[in-house]
Amino acid sequence: MTSAWMGTVKFTRHLNFAVAFFIFFFACSISSQAAGVLSQDDKNCLECHSQEKFEKPMAEGEMLSLHIPGKDFAASVHNAVGCTGCHADIDLKKHPQTSKKKITLRSHSMAMVQVCKDCHDDKFKLYEGSIHATLLRDGNEAAPLCSDCHSPHSIRKDTASAPMAEVSCRQCHTPIYKAYAESVHGQIRGKPEGGHAPLCPDCHKAHEVTAASTGNQLKDACLGCHTNALAVHKTWLPNTDRHFEAVSCPACHAPTAKRRVNLRLYDSIAQERVAEKQGVPQFESRARSADSKGLGLDALALQSLLKEFNREGSEGKTILRGRLEVSTGAEAHQLAPKARAIKECDSCHREGAAPFQTVTISIVSPDGRPLHYGAQKEVLNSATSVDSVGGFYAIGGTRIKLLDVLFVLTLLAGIGIPLGHMTLKWLFRRYLRQIEAERQATQPQADSQASSGDNSTSPTKS
Ligand code: HEC
Ligand code: HEC
Ligand code: HEC
Ligand code: HEC
Ligand code: HEC
Ligand code: HEC
Ligand code: HEC
Ligand code: HEC
Ligand code: HEC
């Protein structure tokens, strides 16, 4: 539309009155429509389509509502383009036609929504690359189309600043919305004055939504707003970068969540997670055949699964990379205020620590989402799997000898020597004292600020 305009504008240089009048008329009609007045053409359509309970049956007996609320349309951004801006194929001389081949309601929507591309090609391209579009192409009809998130006949200006409760994601991801609404972000976002905390699209994007637990995009989103987070954690968490790699943010910030260790198949040469080949899924069947008893992979089974994956490529190409994360999607959104975040080292670095009681192995499926298979918790400290999961504890690879000691202790404990918590606690206490001393020496100011009150230093309030 804009380009047609530009063409006309260029033309005005040698113009006669008729065209000038046309442009004037066109401009007026756009502005008056934008003010909530319907054009005569649109009124013609609405003569039939504003009737309530106007509907027709589709292929599987579902009803398609043909009722378009004229008032909503008049107030919408698309009033300016008019009904035929999107329904160009409708010729009133031949409309309505009832002879059309019957299709399902969903196929109807999928066909109609293609029209958005005409004017919003940019959004369409972003959307085409999203997990939602991928799912839809794979035949998952529950995944959203443009028209599921934007009701085409009533889109208002400023979609982005709509109230939290109206976010389009809510209709399909209800449990996640509930968890989010109670989270530290949801609590702030829900207040009329406190609109800066992120809503779904601020972390996941609206159109280019990707699978949540592959890649670093979500962590990057967190750190994009919380620019000082890395520095703040460094004051108490040793090797923060390593922790941020191996522990997801919600694993510490959703204190009531159930945590688990996810061992992810990783290609050490390409430096990326191993993905299933399109069309030839192998992970599930290989895991099943290795896990003959169906009790979850044990250390030997894990070893043979890895061997399978290494058969095609060079030896040792496929390895496992551990990550501590929460067990469900809803739990990832139960973020609490910082005072409740997990800080005690021994909630993780202790033999028998809760997060290490549940273990899964995962691979990336063709649509980008991870596929999980259960493993027995013993794989983490069995002597057999030192090779396969050794990287998780960074044995030998760490400058800090403490972890090597820790690893050996875990290992010993695994094969039955009860070396108690006392030793570990003692080791950690010494280590922590050292960090505390360093911190006080280097950052006396940050320290006094941190202890002078929890929320008073938050960026939005200052
Ligand atoms: C005389 C009444 C009438 C008018 C005027 C009218 N429609 Fe319709 N329209 C119908 C009926 C009846 C159907 C259902 C046809 C069927 O059963 O397939 C329909 C169906 C539709 C559909 C759904 C098409 C489909 O694939 O099933 C669209 C879109 C539509 N109309 C748009 C418009 C537009 C845009 C205008 C104005 C340019 C308009 N209509 C004017 C009666 C009308
Ligand atoms: C911004 C583009 C756009 C405009 C403008 C628009 N429509 Fe639609 N319309 C659509 C899309 C997309 C659908 C398919 C929605 C769906 O079923 O998911 C649709 C569907 C319909 C249907 C079939 C019912 C349905 O839900 O599929 C009717 C009837 C209709 N439109 C009438 C109108 C009338 C009358 C106007 C003007 C008052 C109008 N439309 C303006 C995009 C538009
Ligand atoms: C004929 C051109 C045209 C078509 C087709 C079209 N739009 Fe639009 N759309 C517009 C115009 C013009 C605006 C107003 C732009 C502005 O105000 O900056 C707009 C604005 C929007 C907005 C922005 C609302 C906001 O936050 O300000 C959304 C969302 C939107 N359209 C969605 C859709 C969807 C979904 C479809 C397909 C059902 C569609 N559009 C089809 C022309 C179109
Ligand atoms: C999963 C839900 C979802 C789907 C699917 C979706 N959108 Fe959006 N869209 C949003 C949200 C949410 C916003 C608000 C912007 C934001 O917060 O980033 C938005 C904003 C927009 C805007 C206004 C952008 C701006 O910068 O003002 C346009 C235009 C738009 N969408 C068009 C489309 C079109 C066209 C499609 C289909 C290709 C589509 N959307 C599919 C959720 C969706
Ligand atoms: C019409 C329903 C619908 C709407 C609306 C919708 N989604 Fe989805 N979404 C799905 C379905 C179905 C899946 C695939 C199954 C699943 O993971 O729940 C999915 C998957 C996802 C995934 C990938 C899940 C994973 O395992 O990694 C993310 C992230 C996501 N949606 C975010 C959003 C966001 C953000 C919005 C709003 C901007 C939104 N969705 C709106 C239906 C929807
Ligand atoms: C090992 C557990 C752990 C991990 C992993 C972790 N955090 Fe934290 N985080 C905490 C604790 C504990 C605090 C509170 C520290 C304090 O107040 O002394 C905190 C504080 C914060 C704060 C408040 C900072 C301030 O200004 O006071 C933010 C924001 C934050 N974390 C974000 C993140 C993000 C983003 C990630 C992921 C990249 C992350 N955290 C990973 C435990 C963790
Ligand atoms: C503060 C950032 C943030 C906000 C806001 C947010 N999410 Fe998430 N979302 C995440 C993180 C982090 C994960 C977990 C990623 C992982 O597994 O490492 C996630 C995971 C998901 C998943 C995948 C769940 C699964 O089963 O694996 C979906 C779907 C999703 N979010 C949808 C939403 C919806 C809908 C909203 C709004 C109600 C929302 N998110 C708000 C950060 C956010
Ligand atoms: C759009 C920006 C934005 C994004 C993205 C974002 N946050 Fe926040 N977050 C905020 C704001 C604003 C607050 C409230 C003010 C404050 O306390 O910093 C907040 C508060 C918090 C708090 C509570 C801090 C306290 O003082 O108690 C934590 C923890 C937190 N966010 C973690 C995260 C995590 C983890 C992610 C990613 C999954 C994330 N945030 C993504 C803006 C963001
Ligand atoms: C939420 C669980 C969790 C908490 C809390 C936690 N860690 Fe860790 N930490 C891990 C995991 C998982 C690794 C394994 C990283 C790897 O090697 O893959 C790790 C690794 C380490 C390492 C080795 C880093 C390296 O250089 O490879 C040290 C040292 C360490 N943690 C010390 C601490 C101390 C001290 C605390 C308390 C201030 C703490 N951790 C709190 C989970 C945690």
PDB file of C-alpha atoms in Angstrom, residues 14 42 137 142 179 183 185 192 211 225 246-247 266 292 297 368 437:
ATOM      1  CA  HIS A  14       2.816  16.939 -13.464  1.00  0.00           C
ATOM      2  CA  ASP A  42     -17.211  -1.861   4.748  1.00  0.00           C
ATOM      3  CA  ARG A 137       4.545 -27.455   9.372  1.00  0.00           C
ATOM      4  CA  ALA A 142      -2.364 -26.482  18.082  1.00  0.00           C
ATOM      5  CA  ALA A 179       3.496 -19.492  37.372  1.00  0.00           C
ATOM      6  CA  SER A 183       6.769 -14.687  39.925  1.00  0.00           C
ATOM      7  CA  HIS A 185       8.443 -10.337  37.348  1.00  0.00           C
ATOM      8  CA  PRO A 192      -0.400  -0.475  37.060  1.00  0.00           C
ATOM      9  CA  ALA A 211      12.784 -23.802  21.705  1.00  0.00           C
ATOM     10  CA  CYS A 225      18.364  -6.516  31.353  1.00  0.00           C
ATOM     11  CA  ALA A 246      26.250 -25.561  34.076  1.00  0.00           C
ATOM     12  CA  VAL A 247      23.339 -24.269  36.192  1.00  0.00           C
ATOM     13  CA  TYR A 266      27.288 -32.768  22.763  1.00  0.00           C
ATOM     14  CA  SER A 292      17.068 -53.532  28.463  1.00  0.00           C
ATOM     15  CA  LEU A 297      20.077 -46.033  31.809  1.00  0.00           C
ATOM     16  CA  GLY A 368      14.603 -27.852  18.288  1.00  0.00           C
ATOM     17  CA  ALA A 437      38.028 -12.486  52.887  1.00  0.00           C
TER      18      ALA A 437
END
